[in-house]
Every structure is written in C-alpha cells, then in structure tokens.
Coordinates of N, CA, C and O in Angstrom, one line a residue:
M1 N 54.3 8.1 -0.7 CA 53.5 9.0 0.0 C 52.5 8.1 0.9 O 51.8 7.3 0.3
S2 N 52.4 8.4 2.2 CA 51.5 7.7 3.0 C 50.0 8.0 2.7 O 49.7 9.0 2.1
N3 N 49.1 7.0 3.1 CA 47.7 7.2 2.8 C 47.1 8.4 3.5 O 46.3 9.1 2.9
R4 N 47.6 8.7 4.7 CA 47.1 9.9 5.4 C 47.5 11.2 4.7 O 46.7 12.1 4.5
L5 N 48.8 11.2 4.2 CA 49.3 12.4 3.5 C 48.5 12.6 2.2 O 48.1 13.7 1.8
K6 N 48.3 11.4 1.5 CA 47.5 11.5 0.2 C 46.1 12.1 0.5 O 45.6 12.9 -0.3
R7 N 45.5 11.7 1.6 CA 44.2 12.1 1.9 C 44.2 13.6 2.2 O 43.3 14.4 1.7
I8 N 45.2 14.1 2.9 CA 45.3 15.5 3.2 C 45.5 16.3 1.9 O 44.8 17.4 1.7
V9 N 46.3 15.8 1.0 CA 46.5 16.5 -0.3 C 45.2 16.5 -1.1 O 44.9 17.5 -1.7
Q10 N 44.5 15.4 -1.1 CA 43.3 15.3 -1.8 C 42.2 16.3 -1.4 O 41.6 17.0 -2.1
V11 N 42.1 16.4 0.0 CA 41.1 17.4 0.5 C 41.6 18.8 0.2 O 40.7 19.6 -0.1
A12 N 42.9 19.1 0.3 CA 43.4 20.4 0.0 C 43.1 20.8 -1.5 O 42.6 21.9 -1.8
L13 N 43.4 19.9 -2.4 CA 43.1 20.1 -3.8 C 41.6 20.3 -4.1 O 41.2 21.2 -4.8
T14 N 40.8 19.5 -3.4 CA 39.3 19.6 -3.6 C 38.9 21.0 -3.1 O 38.0 21.6 -3.8
T15 N 39.4 21.4 -2.0 CA 39.0 22.7 -1.5 C 39.4 23.8 -2.4 O 38.6 24.8 -2.6
M16 N 40.6 23.7 -3.0 CA 41.1 24.7 -4.0 C 40.2 24.8 -5.2 O 39.9 25.8 -5.7
V17 N 39.8 23.6 -5.7 CA 38.9 23.5 -6.8 C 37.6 24.3 -6.5 O 37.1 25.0 -7.3
L18 N 37.0 24.0 -5.4 CA 35.8 24.6 -5.0 C 35.9 26.1 -4.9 O 35.1 26.9 -5.4
A19 N 37.0 26.6 -4.4 CA 37.3 28.1 -4.2 C 37.3 28.7 -5.6 O 36.7 29.8 -5.8
V20 N 38.0 28.0 -6.6 CA 38.0 28.6 -7.9 C 36.7 28.6 -8.6 O 36.3 29.6 -9.2
L21 N 35.9 27.5 -8.4 CA 34.6 27.5 -9.0 C 33.7 28.6 -8.4 O 32.9 29.2 -9.2
L22 N 33.7 28.8 -7.1 CA 32.9 29.8 -6.5 C 33.3 31.2 -7.0 O 32.5 32.1 -7.1
A23 N 34.6 31.4 -7.2 CA 35.1 32.7 -7.6 C 34.7 33.0 -9.0 O 34.3 34.1 -9.3
V24 N 34.6 32.0 -9.9 CA 34.2 32.2 -11.2 C 32.7 32.4 -11.3 O 32.2 33.4 -11.9
S25 N 31.9 31.5 -10.7 CA 30.5 31.7 -10.7 C 29.8 30.8 -9.6 O 30.0 29.6 -9.6
A26 N 29.1 31.4 -8.7 CA 28.5 30.7 -7.6 C 27.5 29.6 -8.2 O 27.4 28.5 -7.6
S27 N 26.8 29.9 -9.3 CA 25.8 29.0 -9.8 C 26.5 27.8 -10.5 O 25.8 26.8 -10.7
A28 N 27.8 27.9 -10.8 CA 28.5 26.8 -11.5 C 29.0 25.7 -10.5 O 29.4 24.6 -10.9
A29 N 29.0 26.0 -9.2 CA 29.6 25.1 -8.2 C 28.5 24.1 -7.8 O 27.5 24.4 -7.3
T30 N 28.8 22.8 -8.2 CA 27.9 21.7 -7.9 C 28.8 20.6 -7.3 O 29.9 20.3 -7.7
V31 N 28.2 20.0 -6.2 CA 28.9 18.9 -5.6 C 28.2 17.5 -5.9 O 27.0 17.5 -6.1
K32 N 29.0 16.5 -6.1 CA 28.5 15.2 -6.3 C 29.1 14.2 -5.3 O 30.3 14.2 -5.1
A33 N 28.2 13.5 -4.6 CA 28.6 12.6 -3.5 C 29.4 11.4 -4.0 O 29.0 10.8 -5.0
T34 N 30.6 11.1 -3.4 CA 31.4 10.0 -3.8 C 31.0 8.7 -3.0 O 31.4 7.6 -3.2
A35 N 30.1 8.9 -2.0 CA 29.6 7.9 -1.1 C 28.3 8.4 -0.5 O 28.0 9.6 -0.7
N36 N 27.6 7.6 0.3 CA 26.5 8.1 1.0 C 27.0 9.0 2.1 O 27.7 8.6 3.0
V37 N 26.5 10.3 2.1 CA 27.1 11.3 3.0 C 26.0 11.9 3.9 O 24.9 12.3 3.4
P38 N 26.3 11.9 5.2 CA 25.3 12.5 6.1 C 25.2 14.0 5.9 O 26.2 14.7 5.7
V39 N 24.0 14.6 5.9 CA 23.8 16.0 5.8 C 23.5 16.5 7.2 O 22.6 16.1 7.9
R40 N 24.4 17.4 7.7 CA 24.4 17.8 9.1 C 23.7 19.2 9.2 O 23.7 20.0 8.3
A41 N 23.1 19.4 10.4 CA 22.4 20.7 10.7 C 23.4 21.8 10.7 O 23.1 22.9 10.3
K42 N 24.6 21.5 11.2 CA 25.6 22.5 11.3 C 26.9 22.0 10.7 O 27.0 20.8 10.5
A43 N 27.9 22.9 10.5 CA 29.1 22.5 9.8 C 30.1 21.8 10.8 O 31.2 22.3 11.0
K44 N 29.7 20.7 11.4 CA 30.6 20.0 12.3 C 30.0 18.5 12.4 O 28.8 18.3 12.3
T45 N 31.0 17.6 12.6 CA 30.7 16.2 12.6 C 29.7 15.8 13.7 O 28.9 14.9 13.5
S46 N 29.8 16.4 14.8 CA 28.9 16.1 16.0 C 27.5 16.6 15.8 O 26.6 16.3 16.7
S47 N 27.2 17.4 14.8 CA 25.9 18.0 14.6 C 24.8 17.0 14.2 O 25.2 15.9 13.7
T48 N 23.6 17.3 14.4 CA 22.5 16.4 14.1 C 22.4 16.1 12.6 O 22.6 16.9 11.8
K49 N 22.2 14.8 12.3 CA 22.1 14.3 10.9 C 20.6 14.6 10.5 O 19.7 14.2 11.1
L50 N 20.5 15.4 9.4 CA 19.2 15.7 8.9 C 18.6 14.7 7.9 O 17.5 14.4 7.9
T51 N 19.5 14.3 7.0 CA 19.2 13.3 5.9 C 20.5 12.8 5.3 O 21.6 13.1 5.9
T52 N 20.4 12.0 4.3 CA 21.6 11.5 3.6 C 21.6 11.9 2.2 O 20.6 11.8 1.4
M53 N 22.8 12.4 1.7 CA 23.0 12.6 0.3 C 23.6 11.3 -0.3 O 24.7 10.9 0.0
K54 N 22.8 10.7 -1.1 CA 23.2 9.4 -1.6 C 24.3 9.5 -2.6 O 24.5 10.5 -3.3
K55 N 25.1 8.4 -2.7 CA 26.2 8.3 -3.7 C 25.8 8.7 -5.1 O 24.7 8.3 -5.5
N56 N 26.6 9.5 -5.7 CA 26.4 10.0 -7.1 C 25.3 11.1 -7.2 O 25.0 11.6 -8.3
M57 N 24.7 11.5 -6.1 CA 23.7 12.6 -6.1 C 24.4 13.9 -6.3 O 25.5 14.1 -5.6
S58 N 23.9 14.8 -7.1 CA 24.5 16.1 -7.3 C 23.6 17.2 -6.8 O 22.4 17.1 -6.9
R59 N 24.2 18.2 -6.1 CA 23.5 19.3 -5.6 C 24.3 20.6 -5.8 O 25.5 20.6 -5.7
T60 N 23.6 21.7 -6.0 CA 24.2 23.0 -6.1 C 24.7 23.5 -4.7 O 23.9 23.4 -3.7
V61 N 25.9 24.0 -4.7 CA 26.4 24.6 -3.4 C 25.7 25.9 -3.1 O 25.7 26.8 -3.9
I62 N 25.2 26.0 -1.9 CA 24.6 27.3 -1.4 C 25.6 28.2 -0.8 O 25.7 29.4 -1.1
S63 N 26.5 27.6 0.0 CA 27.6 28.4 0.6 C 28.7 27.4 1.1 O 28.5 26.2 1.1
V64 N 29.8 28.0 1.5 CA 30.9 27.2 2.0 C 31.3 27.7 3.4 O 31.3 28.9 3.6
S65 N 31.6 26.8 4.3 CA 32.0 27.2 5.6 C 33.3 28.0 5.6 O 34.1 27.9 4.7
S66 N 33.5 28.7 6.7 CA 34.7 29.6 6.7 C 36.0 28.8 6.7 O 37.0 29.2 6.2
N67 N 36.0 27.5 7.2 CA 37.2 26.7 7.2 C 37.3 25.9 5.9 O 38.2 25.1 5.7
K68 N 36.4 26.0 5.0 CA 36.3 25.4 3.7 C 36.2 23.8 3.8 O 36.4 23.1 2.8
K69 N 35.8 23.3 4.9 CA 35.7 21.9 5.1 C 34.2 21.4 4.9 O 34.0 20.2 4.9
W70 N 33.3 22.3 4.8 CA 31.9 22.0 4.7 C 31.2 22.8 3.6 O 31.6 24.0 3.4
V71 N 30.3 22.2 2.9 CA 29.5 23.0 1.9 C 28.0 22.8 2.3 O 27.6 21.8 2.8
K72 N 27.3 23.9 2.1 CA 25.8 23.9 2.4 C 25.0 23.5 1.2 O 25.2 24.1 0.1
V73 N 24.2 22.5 1.3 CA 23.4 22.1 0.1 C 21.9 21.8 0.6 O 21.7 21.7 1.8
K74 N 21.1 21.6 -0.4 CA 19.7 21.2 -0.1 C 19.5 19.8 -0.6 O 19.7 19.5 -1.8
V75 N 19.1 18.9 0.3 CA 18.9 17.5 -0.1 C 17.6 17.0 0.5 O 17.3 17.2 1.7
N76 N 16.7 16.4 -0.3 CA 15.4 15.8 0.2 C 14.6 16.9 0.9 O 14.0 16.6 1.9
G77 N 14.7 18.1 0.5 CA 13.9 19.2 1.1 C 14.5 19.8 2.3 O 13.9 20.7 2.9
K78 N 15.7 19.3 2.7 CA 16.4 19.8 3.9 C 17.7 20.5 3.6 O 18.4 20.0 2.8
T79 N 17.9 21.6 4.2 CA 19.2 22.3 3.9 C 20.2 22.1 5.1 O 19.8 22.3 6.2
G80 N 21.4 21.6 4.7 CA 22.4 21.3 5.7 C 23.8 21.3 5.1 O 24.0 21.7 4.0
Y81 N 24.7 20.7 5.9 CA 26.1 20.7 5.5 C 26.6 19.3 5.2 O 26.3 18.4 6.0
V82 N 27.5 19.2 4.2 CA 28.2 17.9 3.9 C 29.7 18.2 3.9 O 30.1 19.3 3.6
N83 N 30.5 17.2 4.4 CA 31.9 17.4 4.5 C 32.5 17.3 3.1 O 32.2 16.4 2.3
T84 N 33.5 18.2 2.8 CA 34.1 18.3 1.4 C 34.9 17.1 1.1 O 35.2 16.8 0.0
S85 N 35.3 16.3 2.1 CA 36.1 15.1 1.9 C 35.3 13.9 1.3 O 35.8 13.0 0.8
R86 N 34.0 14.1 1.3 CA 33.1 13.0 0.8 C 32.4 13.4 -0.5 O 31.5 12.7 -0.9
V87 N 32.8 14.5 -1.1 CA 32.2 15.0 -2.3 C 33.2 15.4 -3.3 O 34.4 15.7 -3.0
K88 N 32.8 15.5 -4.6 CA 33.7 16.1 -5.6 C 32.9 17.2 -6.3 O 31.7 17.2 -6.2
Y89 N 33.6 18.0 -7.0 CA 33.0 19.2 -7.6 C 33.0 19.1 -9.1 O 33.9 18.7 -9.7
V90 N 31.8 19.5 -9.7 CA 31.7 19.6 -11.1 C 31.1 20.9 -11.5 O 30.4 21.6 -10.7
T91 N 31.3 21.3 -12.7 CA 30.6 22.5 -13.3 C 29.4 22.1 -14.1 O 29.3 21.0 -14.5
A92 N 28.6 23.1 -14.4 CA 27.4 22.8 -15.2 C 27.8 22.3 -16.6 O 27.2 21.3 -17.1
S93 N 28.9 22.8 -17.2 CA 29.3 22.3 -18.5 C 29.8 20.9 -18.4 O 29.6 20.0 -19.3
S94 N 30.6 20.5 -17.4 CA 31.1 19.1 -17.3 C 30.0 18.1 -17.0 O 30.1 17.0 -17.4
K95 N 28.9 18.6 -16.3 CA 27.8 17.7 -16.1 C 27.1 17.3 -17.4 O 26.7 16.2 -17.6
K96 N 27.0 18.2 -18.4 CA 26.4 17.9 -19.6 C 27.2 16.9 -20.4 O 26.7 16.0 -21.0
T97 N 28.5 17.1 -20.5 CA 29.4 16.2 -21.3 C 29.5 14.9 -20.6 O 29.8 13.9 -21.3
A98 N 29.3 14.8 -19.3 CA 29.4 13.5 -18.6 C 28.2 12.7 -18.7 O 28.2 11.5 -18.3
S99 N 27.1 13.2 -19.2 CA 25.8 12.4 -19.3 C 25.9 11.3 -20.3 O 26.6 11.3 -21.3
S100 N 25.3 10.2 -19.9 CA 25.3 9.0 -20.7 C 24.0 8.3 -20.6 O 23.2 8.6 -19.7
K101 N 23.8 7.3 -21.4 CA 22.5 6.5 -21.4 C 22.3 5.8 -20.1 O 21.1 5.7 -19.6
N102 N 23.3 5.4 -19.4 CA 23.2 4.6 -18.2 C 23.3 5.5 -16.9 O 23.2 5.0 -15.8
T103 N 23.4 6.8 -17.1 CA 23.5 7.7 -15.9 C 22.1 8.0 -15.4 O 21.2 8.4 -16.2
I104 N 21.9 7.9 -14.1 CA 20.7 8.3 -13.5 C 20.8 9.8 -13.0 O 21.6 10.1 -12.1
T105 N 20.1 10.7 -13.6 CA 20.2 12.1 -13.3 C 19.3 12.4 -12.1 O 18.0 12.2 -12.2
P106 N 19.8 12.9 -11.0 CA 18.9 13.2 -9.9 C 17.9 14.3 -10.3 O 18.3 15.2 -11.1
V107 N 16.7 14.3 -9.8 CA 15.7 15.2 -10.1 C 15.7 16.3 -9.0 O 15.7 15.9 -7.8
S108 N 15.6 17.5 -9.3 CA 15.6 18.6 -8.3 C 14.3 18.5 -7.4 O 13.3 18.0 -7.9
D109 N 14.4 18.9 -6.1 CA 13.3 18.8 -5.2 C 12.2 19.7 -5.7 O 11.0 19.5 -5.3
E110 N 12.4 20.7 -6.5 CA 11.4 21.6 -7.0 C 10.4 21.0 -8.0 O 9.4 21.5 -8.3
T111 N 10.8 19.9 -8.7 CA 10.0 19.3 -9.7 C 9.3 18.0 -9.3 O 8.6 17.4 -10.1
K112 N 9.4 17.6 -8.1 CA 8.8 16.4 -7.7 C 8.3 16.4 -6.2 O 8.8 17.3 -5.4
I113 N 7.4 15.6 -5.9 CA 6.9 15.5 -4.5 C 7.2 14.1 -4.0 O 7.0 13.1 -4.6
K114 N 7.8 14.1 -2.8 CA 8.2 12.9 -2.2 C 7.0 12.1 -1.6 O 6.3 12.7 -0.8
L115 N 6.8 10.9 -2.0 CA 5.7 10.1 -1.6 C 6.1 9.2 -0.4 O 5.2 8.7 0.4
G116 N 7.4 9.0 -0.2 CA 7.9 8.2 1.0 C 8.7 7.0 0.5 O 9.0 6.9 -0.7
S117 N 9.0 6.2 1.5 CA 9.7 4.9 1.2 C 8.7 3.9 0.7 O 7.7 3.6 1.3
F118 N 9.1 3.2 -0.4 CA 8.3 2.1 -0.9 C 9.0 0.8 -1.0 O 10.3 0.8 -1.1
K119 N 8.3 -0.3 -0.9 CA 8.8 -1.6 -1.1 C 8.8 -1.9 -2.6 O 7.8 -1.7 -3.2
L120 N 9.9 -2.3 -3.1 CA 10.0 -2.6 -4.5 C 10.1 -4.1 -4.8 O 10.9 -4.8 -4.2
T121 N 9.1 -4.6 -5.6 CA 9.2 -6.0 -6.0 C 9.3 -6.0 -7.5 O 9.3 -4.9 -8.2
F122 N 9.5 -7.1 -8.2 CA 9.8 -7.2 -9.6 C 9.0 -8.3 -10.3 O 8.7 -9.3 -9.7
Y123 N 8.6 -8.0 -11.5 CA 7.9 -9.0 -12.3 C 8.3 -9.0 -13.8 O 8.9 -8.0 -14.2
G124 N 8.1 -10.1 -14.5 CA 8.5 -10.1 -15.9 C 7.6 -11.0 -16.7 O 6.6 -11.6 -16.1
D125 N 7.9 -11.1 -18.0 CA 7.2 -12.0 -18.9 C 5.7 -11.6 -19.2 O 5.0 -12.4 -19.9
D126 N 5.2 -10.5 -18.7 CA 3.9 -10.1 -19.1 C 3.9 -9.5 -20.5 O 4.9 -8.9 -20.9
T127 N 2.7 -9.5 -21.2 CA 2.6 -9.0 -22.5 C 1.7 -7.8 -22.6 O 1.7 -7.1 -23.6
I128 N 0.9 -7.5 -21.6 CA 0.0 -6.4 -21.6 C -0.2 -5.9 -20.2 O -0.2 -6.7 -19.2
T129 N -0.4 -4.6 -20.1 CA -0.6 -4.0 -18.8 C -2.1 -3.7 -18.5 O -2.9 -3.8 -19.4
A130 N -2.4 -3.2 -17.3 CA -3.8 -2.8 -17.0 C -4.3 -1.6 -17.8 O -5.5 -1.4 -18.0
T131 N -3.3 -0.9 -18.3 CA -3.7 0.3 -19.1 C -3.8 0.0 -20.6 O -4.0 0.8 -21.5
G132 N -3.5 -1.3 -21.0 CA -3.6 -1.8 -22.3 C -2.3 -1.6 -23.1 O -2.2 -1.8 -24.3
K133 N -1.2 -1.2 -22.4 CA 0.1 -0.9 -23.1 C 1.0 -2.2 -22.9 O 0.8 -2.9 -22.0
K134 N 1.9 -2.3 -23.8 CA 2.9 -3.3 -23.7 C 4.0 -2.9 -22.7 O 4.5 -1.8 -22.8
P135 N 4.2 -3.7 -21.6 CA 5.2 -3.3 -20.6 C 6.6 -3.2 -21.2 O 7.0 -3.9 -22.1
Q136 N 7.4 -2.2 -20.7 CA 8.7 -1.9 -21.2 C 9.7 -1.9 -20.0 O 9.4 -1.5 -18.9
I137 N 10.9 -2.5 -20.3 CA 12.0 -2.5 -19.3 C 12.4 -1.1 -19.0 O 12.5 -0.3 -19.9
N138 N 12.8 -0.8 -17.8 CA 13.2 0.5 -17.3 C 12.2 1.6 -17.6 O 12.5 2.8 -17.8
H139 N 10.9 1.2 -17.6 CA 9.9 2.1 -17.9 C 8.6 1.9 -17.1 O 8.0 2.8 -16.5
T140 N 8.1 0.6 -17.2 CA 6.8 0.3 -16.6 C 6.9 -0.2 -15.1 O 7.7 -1.0 -14.8
I141 N 5.9 0.3 -14.3 CA 5.8 -0.2 -13.0 C 4.3 -0.4 -12.7 O 3.4 0.2 -13.3
A142 N 4.0 -1.4 -11.8 CA 2.6 -1.6 -11.4 C 2.5 -0.9 -10.0 O 3.4 -0.9 -9.2
V143 N 1.3 -0.3 -9.8 CA 1.1 0.6 -8.6 C -0.3 0.3 -8.0 O -1.1 -0.4 -8.7
D144 N -0.5 0.8 -6.8 CA -1.8 0.8 -6.2 C -2.4 2.2 -6.7 O -1.9 3.2 -6.3
P145 N -3.4 2.2 -7.6 CA -4.0 3.4 -8.1 C -4.5 4.4 -7.0 O -4.6 5.6 -7.3
R146 N -4.8 3.8 -5.8 CA -5.2 4.7 -4.7 C -4.1 5.5 -4.2 O -4.3 6.6 -3.5
V147 N -2.8 5.1 -4.4 CA -1.6 5.8 -3.9 C -1.0 6.6 -5.0 O -0.6 7.8 -4.9
I148 N -0.8 6.0 -6.2 CA -0.2 6.6 -7.4 C -1.2 6.4 -8.5 O -1.4 5.2 -9.0
P149 N -1.8 7.4 -9.1 CA -2.7 7.3 -10.2 C -2.1 6.7 -11.4 O -0.9 7.0 -11.7
L150 N -2.8 5.8 -12.1 CA -2.3 5.3 -13.4 C -2.0 6.4 -14.4 O -2.7 7.4 -14.5
G151 N -0.9 6.2 -15.1 CA -0.4 7.3 -16.0 C 0.6 8.2 -15.4 O 1.2 9.0 -16.1
S152 N 0.8 8.1 -14.1 CA 1.7 9.0 -13.4 C 3.2 8.8 -13.8 O 3.5 7.6 -14.1
K153 N 4.0 9.8 -13.7 CA 5.4 9.7 -14.0 C 6.1 9.8 -12.6 O 5.8 10.7 -11.8
V154 N 6.9 8.8 -12.2 CA 7.5 8.8 -10.9 C 9.0 8.6 -11.0 O 9.5 8.1 -12.0
Y155 N 9.7 9.0 -9.9 CA 11.1 8.9 -9.8 C 11.5 7.9 -8.7 O 11.1 8.2 -7.5
I156 N 12.1 6.8 -8.9 CA 12.6 5.9 -7.9 C 14.0 6.2 -7.6 O 14.9 6.1 -8.5
E157 N 14.3 6.6 -6.4 CA 15.7 6.9 -6.1 C 16.7 5.8 -6.3 O 16.4 4.7 -5.9
G158 N 17.7 6.0 -7.1 CA 18.7 5.0 -7.4 C 18.4 4.2 -8.6 O 19.2 3.4 -9.1
M159 N 17.2 4.4 -9.2 CA 16.8 3.6 -10.4 C 16.4 4.5 -11.5 O 16.6 4.2 -12.7
G160 N 15.8 5.7 -11.3 CA 15.4 6.6 -12.4 C 13.9 6.8 -12.5 O 13.2 6.6 -11.5
T161 N 13.5 7.2 -13.7 CA 12.1 7.6 -13.9 C 11.3 6.4 -14.5 O 11.8 5.7 -15.4
Y162 N 10.1 6.2 -14.0 CA 9.2 5.1 -14.5 C 7.8 5.7 -14.6 O 7.5 6.8 -14.2
Y163 N 7.0 4.8 -15.2 CA 5.6 5.2 -15.5 C 4.6 4.2 -14.9 O 4.8 3.0 -15.1
A164 N 3.6 4.7 -14.2 CA 2.6 3.9 -13.6 C 1.6 3.4 -14.7 O 0.7 4.1 -15.0
E165 N 1.8 2.2 -15.2 CA 1.0 1.7 -16.3 C 0.3 0.4 -16.0 O -0.4 -0.2 -16.8
D166 N 0.6 -0.2 -14.8 CA 0.0 -1.5 -14.5 C -0.4 -1.6 -13.0 O -0.1 -0.7 -12.2
T167 N -1.2 -2.6 -12.7 CA -1.7 -2.8 -11.3 C -1.5 -4.3 -11.0 O -1.1 -5.1 -11.9
G168 N -1.7 -4.7 -9.8 CA -1.6 -6.1 -9.4 C -2.3 -6.4 -8.1 O -2.4 -5.5 -7.3
G169 N -2.8 -7.6 -8.0 CA -3.6 -8.0 -6.8 C -2.8 -7.8 -5.5 O -3.3 -7.5 -4.4
A170 N -1.5 -8.0 -5.6 CA -0.6 -7.9 -4.4 C 0.0 -6.5 -4.2 O 0.7 -6.3 -3.2
I171 N -0.3 -5.6 -5.1 CA 0.2 -4.2 -5.0 C -0.7 -3.4 -4.3 O -1.7 -2.8 -4.8
K172 N -0.5 -3.3 -3.0 CA -1.4 -2.5 -2.1 C -0.5 -1.5 -1.3 O 0.5 -1.9 -0.7
G173 N -0.9 -0.3 -1.2 CA -0.2 0.7 -0.4 C 1.1 1.1 -1.0 O 1.2 1.3 -2.3
N174 N 2.1 1.3 -0.2 CA 3.4 1.7 -0.7 C 4.3 0.6 -1.2 O 5.3 0.2 -0.6
I175 N 3.8 0.0 -2.3 CA 4.5 -1.1 -3.0 C 4.5 -0.8 -4.5 O 3.5 -0.3 -5.0
L176 N 5.7 -1.0 -5.1 CA 5.8 -0.8 -6.5 C 6.3 -2.1 -7.1 O 7.2 -2.7 -6.5
D177 N 5.7 -2.6 -8.2 CA 6.2 -3.8 -8.9 C 6.9 -3.3 -10.2 O 6.2 -2.7 -11.1
V178 N 8.2 -3.5 -10.3 CA 8.9 -3.0 -11.4 C 9.1 -4.1 -12.5 O 9.5 -5.2 -12.2
F179 N 8.8 -3.7 -13.7 CA 8.8 -4.7 -14.8 C 10.3 -4.9 -15.3 O 11.0 -4.0 -15.5
V180 N 10.7 -6.2 -15.4 CA 12.0 -6.6 -15.9 C 11.8 -7.7 -16.9 O 10.7 -8.0 -17.3
R181 N 12.9 -8.1 -17.5 CA 12.8 -9.0 -18.7 C 12.1 -10.3 -18.4 O 11.2 -10.7 -19.2
T182 N 12.4 -11.0 -17.3 CA 11.9 -12.3 -17.1 C 11.5 -12.5 -15.6 O 12.0 -11.8 -14.7
E183 N 10.7 -13.5 -15.3 CA 10.4 -13.9 -13.9 C 11.6 -14.4 -13.2 O 11.8 -14.1 -12.0
A184 N 12.6 -15.0 -13.9 CA 13.8 -15.5 -13.3 C 14.6 -14.3 -12.8 O 15.2 -14.3 -11.7
E185 N 14.7 -13.2 -13.6 CA 15.4 -12.0 -13.2 C 14.7 -11.4 -12.0 O 15.3 -10.9 -11.1
A186 N 13.3 -11.4 -12.1 CA 12.6 -10.8 -11.0 C 12.8 -11.5 -9.7 O 13.0 -10.8 -8.6
N187 N 12.9 -12.8 -9.7 CA 13.2 -13.6 -8.5 C 14.6 -13.3 -8.0 O 14.8 -13.3 -6.8
Q188 N 15.5 -13.1 -8.9 CA 16.9 -12.9 -8.6 C 17.0 -11.5 -7.9 O 17.8 -11.3 -6.9
L189 N 16.3 -10.5 -8.3 CA 16.3 -9.2 -7.8 C 15.7 -9.1 -6.4 O 16.1 -8.3 -5.6
G190 N 14.7 -10.0 -6.1 CA 14.1 -10.0 -4.8 C 13.3 -8.8 -4.4 O 12.6 -8.3 -5.2
I191 N 13.5 -8.4 -3.2 CA 12.8 -7.2 -2.6 C 13.8 -6.1 -2.3 O 14.8 -6.4 -1.7
R192 N 13.4 -4.9 -2.6 CA 14.3 -3.7 -2.2 C 13.4 -2.6 -1.7 O 12.2 -2.7 -1.8
Y193 N 14.0 -1.6 -1.2 CA 13.3 -0.4 -0.7 C 13.9 0.8 -1.2 O 15.2 0.9 -1.3
A194 N 13.2 1.8 -1.5 CA 13.7 3.1 -2.0 C 12.7 4.2 -1.8 O 11.5 4.0 -1.7
D195 N 13.2 5.5 -1.8 CA 12.3 6.6 -1.7 C 11.7 6.8 -3.1 O 12.4 6.7 -4.1
V196 N 10.4 7.2 -3.2 CA 9.7 7.4 -4.4 C 9.1 8.8 -4.5 O 8.6 9.3 -3.5
Y197 N 9.2 9.4 -5.7 CA 8.8 10.8 -5.9 C 7.8 10.8 -7.0 O 7.9 10.1 -8.0
L198 N 6.8 11.7 -6.9 CA 5.8 11.9 -8.0 C 6.1 13.2 -8.7 O 6.2 14.3 -8.0
Y199 N 6.3 13.2 -10.0 CA 6.6 14.4 -10.7 C 5.4 15.4 -10.6 O 4.2 14.9 -10.8
K200 N 5.6 16.7 -10.5 CA 4.5 17.6 -10.4 C 3.9 17.8 -11.7 O 4.6 17.7 -12.8

C-alpha cells in the first residue's frame, strides 16, 4: 500500500471514529494533537492562524465541519479549527486509563491565567530556598516576586506544574529558574522559552 493511500485510509478511519464518538456523546469527543497544529479562524488551510495546539495537548471538540476534515476547539483562550489529519481522538474513559506518572496533563483555560512567554533557566545543588523550604526536582522554581508571588502554583507549558518557592538576583521580570538535580544538568539544559500560567 502506498504512503498516500495509507494516509487517505488513516484520515478516513479517524473521521469515522470521531463520528461514532460524537454520536454516542458530544462531551466524550476529545482530540489530542499528534504534532504542533495551527488553529485556524475558519475550517480551511488558507485561513488566518490564531494560535498553535501543541503536540500531546488535548481539547474537547466543540463541533465538526460539514466535510469532517476540521474540528472546532478552544486553545489558549482562542476558538478555531484544527485539521483532523493532525489529531487523534480519545474518550474521557481512555484518558483516565492512559494517565501515568510521566504524563503532563494540560490544564484547562478556565482554571489558569496566562502570564505570557517566559525565559526558562535552570539551577541545582541548592539546599534551601528563599521561603525556607528544601528545593525539590519537578516542583521548585525561582521567580521575581513582583511578577509571580512566592507560594504561587504555576503551569509551565510542556513541563507541568511547579511552585514559586525561591528567588534569585538574576531572576527579574519574565524569567523562571527551574530547580534540577545538579549545576551540571542545569548547564546542559541551557536556556528555553515557554508560556507560563498562574492557577486561579
């Protein structure tokens, strides 16, 4: 079977799965991006790009286009369309069984406030934070308290949930310093950028 034919069959099967899910229960239809997918203002490729649905992000389907090639979803506070060839479909029950310790669960737009894009740096080997707590891996971040109050719970897109428990002289404005095991690991990770959200 040629790659083109396989792709056509895959899209057809995906569309059929969506139709069944919607027929059973509209609330059970959820799409998960298989790659970074542009969210369009209208259900066509030439339409304006509103935002991006990041890989592995899940969103509830609002509606399906008449040709079944686009689904309407809400991403980053914007409602638009994503192509069905770039997403897969899951039900509420399958999402529960698929959860694991290493899975980053996207947080709904209704439970957090987007603070914007932040520069991410990394640090390690510390034994105590500015709040008097012991820093923890996958938990502790240093912040500028004028931007994110100490004690806040934040969501870093692509990384998960962290807690503002530390500060630093170089942490000014939209910068987060993420605690990791060692300084060697911190140097290896370098500098990254991600959207950051504050839990309500």
